[in-house]
Coordinates of C-alpha atoms and ligand atoms in Angstrom, one line a residue:
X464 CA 0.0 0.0 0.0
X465 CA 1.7 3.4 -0.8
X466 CA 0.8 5.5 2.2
X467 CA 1.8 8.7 0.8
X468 CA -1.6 8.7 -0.8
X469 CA -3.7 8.6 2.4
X470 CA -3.9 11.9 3.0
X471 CA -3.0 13.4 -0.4
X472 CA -5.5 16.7 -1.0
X473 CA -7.8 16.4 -4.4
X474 CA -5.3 19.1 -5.7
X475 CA -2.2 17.0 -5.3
X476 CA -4.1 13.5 -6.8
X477 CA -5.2 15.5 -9.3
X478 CA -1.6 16.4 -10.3
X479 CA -0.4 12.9 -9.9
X480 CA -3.3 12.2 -12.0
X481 CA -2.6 14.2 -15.0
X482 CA 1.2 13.3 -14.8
X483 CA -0.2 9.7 -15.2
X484 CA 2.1 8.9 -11.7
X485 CA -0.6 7.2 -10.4
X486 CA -3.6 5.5 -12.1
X487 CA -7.3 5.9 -11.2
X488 CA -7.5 2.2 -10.7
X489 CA -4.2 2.3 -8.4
X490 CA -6.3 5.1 -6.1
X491 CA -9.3 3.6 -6.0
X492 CA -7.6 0.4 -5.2
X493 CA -5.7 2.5 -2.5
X494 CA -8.7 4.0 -0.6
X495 CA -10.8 0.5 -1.1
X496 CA -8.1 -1.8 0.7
X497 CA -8.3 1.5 3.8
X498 CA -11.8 1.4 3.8
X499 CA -11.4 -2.1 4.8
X500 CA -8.4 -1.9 6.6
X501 CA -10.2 0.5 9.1
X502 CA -14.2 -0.8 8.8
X503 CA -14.2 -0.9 12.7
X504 CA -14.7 3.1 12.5
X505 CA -18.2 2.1 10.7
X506 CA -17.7 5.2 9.0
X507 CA -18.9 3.6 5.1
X508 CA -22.2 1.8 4.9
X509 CA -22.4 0.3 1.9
X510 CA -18.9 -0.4 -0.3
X511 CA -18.9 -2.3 -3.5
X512 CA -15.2 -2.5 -5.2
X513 CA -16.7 -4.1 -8.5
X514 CA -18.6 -0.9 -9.3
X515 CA -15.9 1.4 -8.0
X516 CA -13.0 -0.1 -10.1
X517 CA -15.6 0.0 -13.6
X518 CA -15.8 3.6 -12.6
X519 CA -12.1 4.2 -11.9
X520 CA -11.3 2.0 -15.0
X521 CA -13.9 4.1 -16.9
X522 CA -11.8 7.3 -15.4
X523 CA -8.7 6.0 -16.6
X524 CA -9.6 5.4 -20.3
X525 CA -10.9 9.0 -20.0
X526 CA -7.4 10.0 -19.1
X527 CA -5.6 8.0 -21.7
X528 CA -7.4 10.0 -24.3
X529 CA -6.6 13.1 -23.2
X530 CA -10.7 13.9 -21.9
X531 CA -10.4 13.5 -18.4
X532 CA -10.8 17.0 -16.3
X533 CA -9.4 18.2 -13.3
X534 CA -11.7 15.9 -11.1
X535 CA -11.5 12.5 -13.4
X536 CA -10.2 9.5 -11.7
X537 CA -10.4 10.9 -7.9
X538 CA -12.2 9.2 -5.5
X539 CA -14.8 10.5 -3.1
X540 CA -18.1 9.3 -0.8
X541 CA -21.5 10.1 -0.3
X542 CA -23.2 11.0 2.7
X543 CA -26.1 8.1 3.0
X544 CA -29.0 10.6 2.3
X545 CA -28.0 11.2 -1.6
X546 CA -29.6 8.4 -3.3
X547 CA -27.7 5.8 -6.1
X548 CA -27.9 3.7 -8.7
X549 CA -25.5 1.3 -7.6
X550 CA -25.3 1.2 -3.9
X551 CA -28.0 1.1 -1.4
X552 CA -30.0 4.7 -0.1
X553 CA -30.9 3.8 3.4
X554 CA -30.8 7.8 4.9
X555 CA -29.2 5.1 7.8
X556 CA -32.6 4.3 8.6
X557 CA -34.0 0.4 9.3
X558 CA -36.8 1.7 7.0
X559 CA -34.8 1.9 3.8
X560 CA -32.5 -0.8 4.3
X561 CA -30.9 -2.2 1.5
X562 CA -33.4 0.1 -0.9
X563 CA -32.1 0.7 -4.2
X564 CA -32.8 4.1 -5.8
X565 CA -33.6 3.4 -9.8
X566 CA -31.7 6.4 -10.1
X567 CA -28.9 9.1 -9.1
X568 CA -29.5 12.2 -7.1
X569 CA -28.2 14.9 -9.3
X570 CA -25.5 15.5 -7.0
X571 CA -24.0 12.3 -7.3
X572 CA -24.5 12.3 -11.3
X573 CA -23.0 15.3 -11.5
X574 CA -19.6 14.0 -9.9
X575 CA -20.0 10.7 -12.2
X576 CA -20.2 13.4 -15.2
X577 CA -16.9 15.1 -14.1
X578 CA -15.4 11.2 -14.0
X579 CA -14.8 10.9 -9.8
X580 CA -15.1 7.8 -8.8
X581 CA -17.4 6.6 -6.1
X582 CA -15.9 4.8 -3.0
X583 CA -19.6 3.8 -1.4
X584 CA -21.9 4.7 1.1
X585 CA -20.9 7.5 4.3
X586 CA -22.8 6.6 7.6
X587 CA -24.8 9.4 9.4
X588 CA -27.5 10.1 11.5
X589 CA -31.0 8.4 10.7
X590 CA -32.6 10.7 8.0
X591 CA -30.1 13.5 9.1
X592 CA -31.3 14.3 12.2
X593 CA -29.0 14.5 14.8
X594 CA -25.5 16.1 15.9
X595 CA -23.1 13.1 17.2
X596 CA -23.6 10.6 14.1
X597 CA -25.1 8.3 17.5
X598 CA -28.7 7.9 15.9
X599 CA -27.6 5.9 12.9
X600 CA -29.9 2.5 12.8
X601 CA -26.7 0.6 11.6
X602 CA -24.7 2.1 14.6
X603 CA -22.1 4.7 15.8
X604 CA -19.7 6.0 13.9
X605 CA -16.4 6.9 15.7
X606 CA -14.4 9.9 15.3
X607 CA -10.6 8.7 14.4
X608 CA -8.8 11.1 16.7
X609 CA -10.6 9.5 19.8
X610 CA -12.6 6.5 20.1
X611 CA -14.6 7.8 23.2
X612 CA -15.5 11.0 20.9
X613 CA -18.3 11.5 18.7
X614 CA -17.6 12.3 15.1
X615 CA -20.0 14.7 14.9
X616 CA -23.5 14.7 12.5
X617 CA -25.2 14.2 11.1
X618 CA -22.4 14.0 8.4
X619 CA -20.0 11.5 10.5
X620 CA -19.2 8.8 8.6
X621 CA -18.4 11.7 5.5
X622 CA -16.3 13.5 8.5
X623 CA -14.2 10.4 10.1
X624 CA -13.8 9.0 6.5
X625 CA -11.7 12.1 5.4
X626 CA -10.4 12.5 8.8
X627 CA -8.9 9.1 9.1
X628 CA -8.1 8.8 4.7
X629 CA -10.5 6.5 3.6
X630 CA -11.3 9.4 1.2
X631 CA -9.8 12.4 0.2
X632 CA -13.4 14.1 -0.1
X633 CA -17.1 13.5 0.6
X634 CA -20.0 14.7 0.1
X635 CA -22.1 15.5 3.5
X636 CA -25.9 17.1 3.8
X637 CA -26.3 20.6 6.3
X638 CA -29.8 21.3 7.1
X639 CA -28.9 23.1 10.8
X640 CA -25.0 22.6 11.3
X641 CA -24.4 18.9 9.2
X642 CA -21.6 19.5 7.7
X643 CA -19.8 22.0 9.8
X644 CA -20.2 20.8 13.2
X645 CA -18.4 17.2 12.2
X646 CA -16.0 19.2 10.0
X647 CA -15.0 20.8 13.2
X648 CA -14.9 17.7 15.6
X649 CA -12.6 15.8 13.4
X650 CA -10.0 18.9 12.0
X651 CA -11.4 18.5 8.8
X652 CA -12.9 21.1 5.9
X653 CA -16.4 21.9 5.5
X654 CA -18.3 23.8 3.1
X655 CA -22.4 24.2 3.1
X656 CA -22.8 26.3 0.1
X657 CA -25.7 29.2 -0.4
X658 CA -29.4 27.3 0.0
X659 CA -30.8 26.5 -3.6
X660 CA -27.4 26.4 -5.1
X661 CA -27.0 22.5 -4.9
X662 CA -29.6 21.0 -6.2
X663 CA -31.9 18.9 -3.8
X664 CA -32.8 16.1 -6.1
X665 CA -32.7 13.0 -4.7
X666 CA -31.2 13.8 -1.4
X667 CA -33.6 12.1 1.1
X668 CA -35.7 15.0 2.0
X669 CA -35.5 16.2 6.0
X670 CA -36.4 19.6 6.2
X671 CA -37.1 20.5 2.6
X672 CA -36.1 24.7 3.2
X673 CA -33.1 24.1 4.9
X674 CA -31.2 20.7 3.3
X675 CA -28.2 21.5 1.7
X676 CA -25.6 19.5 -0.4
X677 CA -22.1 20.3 0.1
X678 CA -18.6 18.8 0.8
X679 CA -16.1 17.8 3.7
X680 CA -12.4 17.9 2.5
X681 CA -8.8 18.2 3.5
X682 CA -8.3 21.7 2.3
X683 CA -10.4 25.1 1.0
X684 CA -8.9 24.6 -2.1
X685 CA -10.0 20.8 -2.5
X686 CA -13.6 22.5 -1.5
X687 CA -13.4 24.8 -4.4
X688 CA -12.5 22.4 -7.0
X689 CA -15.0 20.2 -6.6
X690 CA -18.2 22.8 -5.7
X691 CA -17.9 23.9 -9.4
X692 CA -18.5 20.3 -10.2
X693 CA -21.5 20.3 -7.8
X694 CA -23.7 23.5 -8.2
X695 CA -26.1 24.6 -10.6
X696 CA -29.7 25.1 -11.5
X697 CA -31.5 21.4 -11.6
X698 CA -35.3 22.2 -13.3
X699 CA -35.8 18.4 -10.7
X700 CA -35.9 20.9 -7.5
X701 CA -38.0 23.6 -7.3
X702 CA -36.4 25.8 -5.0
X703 CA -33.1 25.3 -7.3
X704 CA -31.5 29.0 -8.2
X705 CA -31.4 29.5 -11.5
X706 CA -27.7 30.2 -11.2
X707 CA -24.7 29.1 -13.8
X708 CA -21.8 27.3 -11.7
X709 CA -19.0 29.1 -11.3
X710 CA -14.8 28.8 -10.8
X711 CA -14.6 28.7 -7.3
X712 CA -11.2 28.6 -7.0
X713 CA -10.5 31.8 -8.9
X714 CA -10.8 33.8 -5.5
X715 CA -8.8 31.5 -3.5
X716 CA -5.5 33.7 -3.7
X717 CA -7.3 37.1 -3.4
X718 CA -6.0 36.7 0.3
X719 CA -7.8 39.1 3.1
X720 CA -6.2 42.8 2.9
X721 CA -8.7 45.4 3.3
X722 CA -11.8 42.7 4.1
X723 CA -14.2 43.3 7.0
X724 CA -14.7 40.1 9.1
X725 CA -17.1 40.7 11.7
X726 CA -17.4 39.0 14.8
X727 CA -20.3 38.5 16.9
X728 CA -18.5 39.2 20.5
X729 CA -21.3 37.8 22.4
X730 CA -20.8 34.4 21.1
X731 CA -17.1 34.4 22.4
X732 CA -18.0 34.9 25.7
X733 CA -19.8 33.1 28.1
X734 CA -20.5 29.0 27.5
X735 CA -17.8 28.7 24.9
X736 CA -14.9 26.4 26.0
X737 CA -11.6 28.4 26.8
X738 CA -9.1 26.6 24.8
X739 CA -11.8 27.1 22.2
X740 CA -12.0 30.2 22.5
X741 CA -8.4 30.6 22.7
X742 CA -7.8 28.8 19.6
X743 CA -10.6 31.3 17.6
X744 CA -9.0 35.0 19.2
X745 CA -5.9 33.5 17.6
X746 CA -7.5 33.1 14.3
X747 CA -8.7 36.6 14.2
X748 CA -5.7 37.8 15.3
X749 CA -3.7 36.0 12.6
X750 CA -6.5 37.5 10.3
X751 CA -5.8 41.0 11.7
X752 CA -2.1 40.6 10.4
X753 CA -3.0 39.3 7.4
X754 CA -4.4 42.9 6.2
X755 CA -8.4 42.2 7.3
X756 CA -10.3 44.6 9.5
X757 CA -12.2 43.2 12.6
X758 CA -15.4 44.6 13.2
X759 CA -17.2 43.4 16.5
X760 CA -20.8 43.0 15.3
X761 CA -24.1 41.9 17.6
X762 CA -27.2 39.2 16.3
X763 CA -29.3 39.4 18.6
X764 CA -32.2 37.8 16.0
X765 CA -29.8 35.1 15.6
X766 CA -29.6 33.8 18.9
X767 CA -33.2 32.8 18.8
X768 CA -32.2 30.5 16.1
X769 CA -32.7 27.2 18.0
X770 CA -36.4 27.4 19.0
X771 CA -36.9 28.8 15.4
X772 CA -35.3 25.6 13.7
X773 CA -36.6 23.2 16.0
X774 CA -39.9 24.1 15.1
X775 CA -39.3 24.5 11.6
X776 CA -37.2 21.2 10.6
X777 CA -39.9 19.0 12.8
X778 CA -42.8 20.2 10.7
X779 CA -41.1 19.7 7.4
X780 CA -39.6 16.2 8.9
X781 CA -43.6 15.5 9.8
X782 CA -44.5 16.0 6.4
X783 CA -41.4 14.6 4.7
X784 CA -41.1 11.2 6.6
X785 CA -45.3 10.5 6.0
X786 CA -44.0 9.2 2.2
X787 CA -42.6 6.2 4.5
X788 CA -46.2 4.2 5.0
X789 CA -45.1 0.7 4.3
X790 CA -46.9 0.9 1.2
X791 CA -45.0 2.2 -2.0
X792 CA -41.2 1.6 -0.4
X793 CA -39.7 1.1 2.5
X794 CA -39.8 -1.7 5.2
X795 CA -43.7 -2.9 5.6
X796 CA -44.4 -4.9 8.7
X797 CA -45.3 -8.6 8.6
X798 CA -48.2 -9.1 10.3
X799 CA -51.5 -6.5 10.8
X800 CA -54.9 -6.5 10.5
X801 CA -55.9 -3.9 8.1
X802 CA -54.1 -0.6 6.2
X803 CA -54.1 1.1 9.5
X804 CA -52.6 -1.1 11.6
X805 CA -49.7 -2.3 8.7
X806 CA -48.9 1.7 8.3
X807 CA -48.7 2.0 12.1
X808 CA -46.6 -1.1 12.8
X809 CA -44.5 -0.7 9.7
X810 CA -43.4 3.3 10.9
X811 CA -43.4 1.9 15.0
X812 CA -40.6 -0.5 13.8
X813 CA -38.9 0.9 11.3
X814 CA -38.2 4.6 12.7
X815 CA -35.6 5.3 15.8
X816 CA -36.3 7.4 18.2
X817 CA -35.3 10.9 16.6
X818 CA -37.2 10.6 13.9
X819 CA -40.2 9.8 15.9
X820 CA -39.6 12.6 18.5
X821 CA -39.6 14.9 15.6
X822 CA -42.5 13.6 13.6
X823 CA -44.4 14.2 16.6
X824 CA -43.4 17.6 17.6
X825 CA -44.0 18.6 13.8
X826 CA -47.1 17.2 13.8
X827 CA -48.4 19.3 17.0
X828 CA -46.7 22.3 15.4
X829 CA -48.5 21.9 12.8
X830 CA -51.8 20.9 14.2
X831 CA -55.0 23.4 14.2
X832 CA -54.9 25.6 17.0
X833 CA -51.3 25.6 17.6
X834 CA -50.1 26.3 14.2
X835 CA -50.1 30.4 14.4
X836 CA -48.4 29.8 17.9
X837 CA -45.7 28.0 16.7
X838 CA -44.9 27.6 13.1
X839 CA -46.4 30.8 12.0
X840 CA -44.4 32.8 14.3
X841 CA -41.1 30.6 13.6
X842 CA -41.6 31.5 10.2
X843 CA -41.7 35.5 11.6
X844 CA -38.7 35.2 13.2
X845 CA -37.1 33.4 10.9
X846 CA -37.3 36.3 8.2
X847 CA -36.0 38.6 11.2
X848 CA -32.9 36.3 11.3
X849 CA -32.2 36.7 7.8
X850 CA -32.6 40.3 7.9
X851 CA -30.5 40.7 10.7
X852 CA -27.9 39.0 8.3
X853 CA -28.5 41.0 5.5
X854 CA -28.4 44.1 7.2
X855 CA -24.9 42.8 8.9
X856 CA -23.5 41.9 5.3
X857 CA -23.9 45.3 4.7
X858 CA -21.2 46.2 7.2
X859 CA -18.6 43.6 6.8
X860 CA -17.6 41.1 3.9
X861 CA -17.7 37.5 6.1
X862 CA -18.4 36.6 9.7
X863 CA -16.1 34.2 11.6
X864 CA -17.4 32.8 15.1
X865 CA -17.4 29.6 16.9
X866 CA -19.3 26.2 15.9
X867 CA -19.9 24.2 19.1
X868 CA -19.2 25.3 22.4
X869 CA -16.8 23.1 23.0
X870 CA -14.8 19.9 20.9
X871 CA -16.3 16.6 20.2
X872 CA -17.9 15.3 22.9
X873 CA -17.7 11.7 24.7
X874 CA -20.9 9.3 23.6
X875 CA -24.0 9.2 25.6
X876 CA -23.0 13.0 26.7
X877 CA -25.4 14.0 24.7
X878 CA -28.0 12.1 24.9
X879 CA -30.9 14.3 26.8
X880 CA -32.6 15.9 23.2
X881 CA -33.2 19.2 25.1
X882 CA -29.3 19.6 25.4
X883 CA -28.2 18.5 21.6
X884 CA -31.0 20.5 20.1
X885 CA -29.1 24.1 22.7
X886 CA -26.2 22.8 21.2
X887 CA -27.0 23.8 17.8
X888 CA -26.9 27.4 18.0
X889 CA -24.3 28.7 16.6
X890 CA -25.1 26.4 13.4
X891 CA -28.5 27.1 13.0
X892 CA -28.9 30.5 11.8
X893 CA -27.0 30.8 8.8
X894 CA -29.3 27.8 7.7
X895 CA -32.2 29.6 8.8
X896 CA -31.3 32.4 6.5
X897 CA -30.0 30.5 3.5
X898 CA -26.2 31.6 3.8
X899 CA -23.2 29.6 2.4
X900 CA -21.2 28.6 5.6
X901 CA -17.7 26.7 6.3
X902 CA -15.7 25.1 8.9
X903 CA -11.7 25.8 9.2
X904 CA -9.8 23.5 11.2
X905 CA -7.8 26.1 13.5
X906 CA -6.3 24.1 17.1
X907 CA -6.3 21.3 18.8
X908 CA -7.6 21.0 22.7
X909 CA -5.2 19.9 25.4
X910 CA -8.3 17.1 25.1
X911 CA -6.5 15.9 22.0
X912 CA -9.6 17.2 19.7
X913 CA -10.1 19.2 16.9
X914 CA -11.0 22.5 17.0
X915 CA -12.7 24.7 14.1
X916 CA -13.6 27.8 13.5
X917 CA -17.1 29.2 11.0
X918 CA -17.2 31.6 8.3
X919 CA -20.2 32.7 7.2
X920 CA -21.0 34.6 4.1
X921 CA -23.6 36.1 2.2
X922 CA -26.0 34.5 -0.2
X923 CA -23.9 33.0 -3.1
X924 CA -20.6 34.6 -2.1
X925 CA -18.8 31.0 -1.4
X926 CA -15.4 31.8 -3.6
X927 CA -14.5 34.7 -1.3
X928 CA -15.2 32.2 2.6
X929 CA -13.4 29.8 0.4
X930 CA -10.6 32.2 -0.4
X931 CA -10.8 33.6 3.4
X932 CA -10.3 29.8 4.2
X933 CA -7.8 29.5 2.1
X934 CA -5.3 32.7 3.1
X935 CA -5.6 31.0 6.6
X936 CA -4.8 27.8 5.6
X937 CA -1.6 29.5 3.7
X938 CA 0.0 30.2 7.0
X939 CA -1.3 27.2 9.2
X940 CA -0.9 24.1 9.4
X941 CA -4.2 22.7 11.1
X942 CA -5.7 21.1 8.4
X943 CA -2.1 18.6 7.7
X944 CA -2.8 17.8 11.0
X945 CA -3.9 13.6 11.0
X946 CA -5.3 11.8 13.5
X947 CA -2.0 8.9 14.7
X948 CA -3.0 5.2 13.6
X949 CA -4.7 6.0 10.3
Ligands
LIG847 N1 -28.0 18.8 14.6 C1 -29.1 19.4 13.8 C2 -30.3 18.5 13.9 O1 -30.3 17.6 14.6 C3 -28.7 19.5 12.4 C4 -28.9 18.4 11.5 C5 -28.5 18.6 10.1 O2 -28.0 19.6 9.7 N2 -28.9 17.6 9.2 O3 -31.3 18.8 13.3

């Protein structure tokens, strides 16, 4: 096995690639044998080498005739919520197991188009709901710097896979923090692009006006190259933005003189770890050198974002997750007496917990009588918190604060709802508004986790938090930073 692969960015395979120093066979050969080398992580769900080494062969043929683009012939994984062809689209749920999709979501066909090659199927929390990758029906996945740690969710199998190199990139889903919160607990990279800009299409749907696609890599750069690949208008998804795709890496070297990055003050203060904190005031610092300007900024709007997302992703989850009935796909119980009793049955033993909890609070939510209460007036406040964002963007260029309040934290500590829904905050209101967000690896804890910092932008201005990312990345060394053993 040549282990100066492992942790090789998309960039550098990409070079190798073109140079014809490696094969896309020989990588995909690579990643398969760690993908098995390191199953006990449970970070892939569903691998199948056959279909991966057609594609890679496919890839290389591509190559050899002098088609192949900058992403041909590198590997990557998606998160278990896109369906495809070829492998199974569970959403890690007992109630899809082993369902196959009779087709791609366009996410996934649009990395097929650009010739990557698929290693499988990432783990993550049942039907993306969750923060600690612990409500998976086909269990825990664990994060590769510490095996008492959670690697965060609901993106952790796509998070510990490119922590621990079983692929240099992955796709991941952020509906309230998905993608950046696991980004940050395993010192990885983490971009949720601007709402609409992905298209939805056959991503299992969770809370349709917040899911986004979008990617967990080593490095900004490796973000940039392949989000071109991934965005554009899809006439499949309604609430796609009828936007062309763009270079995202064009921006990356603009580096940070003269940009405002605002920072909310309040959120660096009380309830946010110290080391974590510590690690962040660096950041800033390093950015004040660098040529930015700080600007201390206040959201107050924002920091009713919990309450707001709570009650809007468990009435969309309500409505979403009734398509599972037992009766067009989806596990169908074996014995009942009439249609009632097999829908009842089939949803009682198929769903976990989380999904219930939520279907149920949606459902009330949603119910006459409490519906102006509660998901009326969420919807008020949500439109507040994007204004308050709005009116912020007019002031400074990006906003960098924390993620969590603290690093990854042990399993089961979590495990009271009430305390992993408060521990969403700092996620959840870029998602309410619809703004492109990212996680930067930027410390580790005495604890021997990752830490990560957020940048958040506005609408559709991902190239400059990528090119943000990346000045930072120029001068650090956080994100070359691997877990030991892997
Ligand atoms: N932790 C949040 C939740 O449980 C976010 C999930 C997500 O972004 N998919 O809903």
């Amino acid at each position: 096995m040549r282990n100066d692969l492992t942790f090789k960015t998309v960039s550098e395979l990409s070079k190798m690639l073109a140079a014809k120093e490696i094969s896309a066979v020989e990588l995909a050969e690579h990643f398969l044998a760690r993908i098995e080398a390191h199953k006990d992580l449970n970070a892939y769900l569903d691998v199948r080498p056959e279909v991966t080494l057609e594609q890679a062969r496919a890839a290389d043929r591509l190559i050899a005739e002098g088609k192949g683009g900058p992403l041909t012939g590198i590997p990557l994984a998606h998160k278990d919520i896109f369906v495809t062809k070829e492998w199974a689209s569970t959403a890690a749920s007992k109630m899809l197991e082993g369902y196959m999709s009779p087709f791609d979501a366009t996410v996934v066909a649009k990395f097929k188009e650009a010739g990557m090659v698929c290693l499988g199927k990432l783990n993550c929390d049942e039907f993306a709901m969750g923060s600690g990758n612990e409500n998976s029906a086909f269990g825990k996945v664990f994060n590769p710097w510490d095996n008492q740690a959670v690697p965060g969710g609901s993106s952790g199998g796509s998070s510990a896979a490119v922590a621990a190199g079983l692929c240099p990139i992955a796709t991941g889903t952020d509906t309230g923090g998905s993608i950046r919160e696991p980004a940050a607990f395993t010192g990885v990279t983490g971009i949720k692009p601007t709402y609409g800009r992905p298209s939805r299409f056959g991503m299992i749907a969770f809370a349709s006006s917040l899911d986004t696609a979008g990617l967990l890599g080593h490095t900004a750069e490796d973000c940039a190259m392949a989000l071109g690949a991934m965005v554009g208008f899809d006439p499949n998804d309604s609430t796609s933005v009828d936007r062309p795709t763009e270079d995202f890496t064009r921006h990356l070297n603009d580096g940070v003189k003269g940009l405002r990055i605002g920072v909310p003050r309040k959120w660096m203060g009380e309830g946010l770890d110290p080391e974590v904190r510590a690690s962040i005031e660096a950041a800033i610092e390093q950015y004040r050198e660098l040529g930015a300007e700080i600007v201390d900024i206040e959201l107050p709007m924002a920091e009713l974002g919990v309450p707001v997302y709570y009650v809007v992703c468990c009435a969309e989850a309500s409505t979403n997750l009734s398509r599972f009935d037992g009766v067009r796909y989806g596990h169908r119980a074996q014995e009942y007496t009439d249609i009632e009793d097999m829908i009842r049955k089939s949803r009682t033993e198929a769903f976990g917990d989380e999904p219930k909890r939520r279907i149920m609070i949606g459902t009330y939510v949603l119910s006459h009588g409490y519906f102006d209460a509660y998901y009326l007036k969420a919807q008020k406040v949500r439109r507040l918190i994007s204004e308050e964002f709005h009116q912020t963007f007019k002031n400074v260029d990006v906003i960098l604060c924390p993620i969590t309040t603290g690093t990854a934290y042990d399993f089961g500590a979590n495990a009271d709802p009430v305390s992993a829904y408060l521990s969403d905050l700092y996620t959840v209101p870029a998602s309410l508004a619809g703004l492109p967000g990212m996680s930067v690896p930027c410390g580790m804890h005495s604890n021997g986790r990752p830490i990560g910092f957020q940048l958040i932008g506005e609408t559709f201005t991902e190239a400059r938090l990528l090119s943000v990312a990346h000045a930072w990345q120029g001068v650090t060394d956080w994100h070359r930073r691997h877990p030991t053993g892997y």
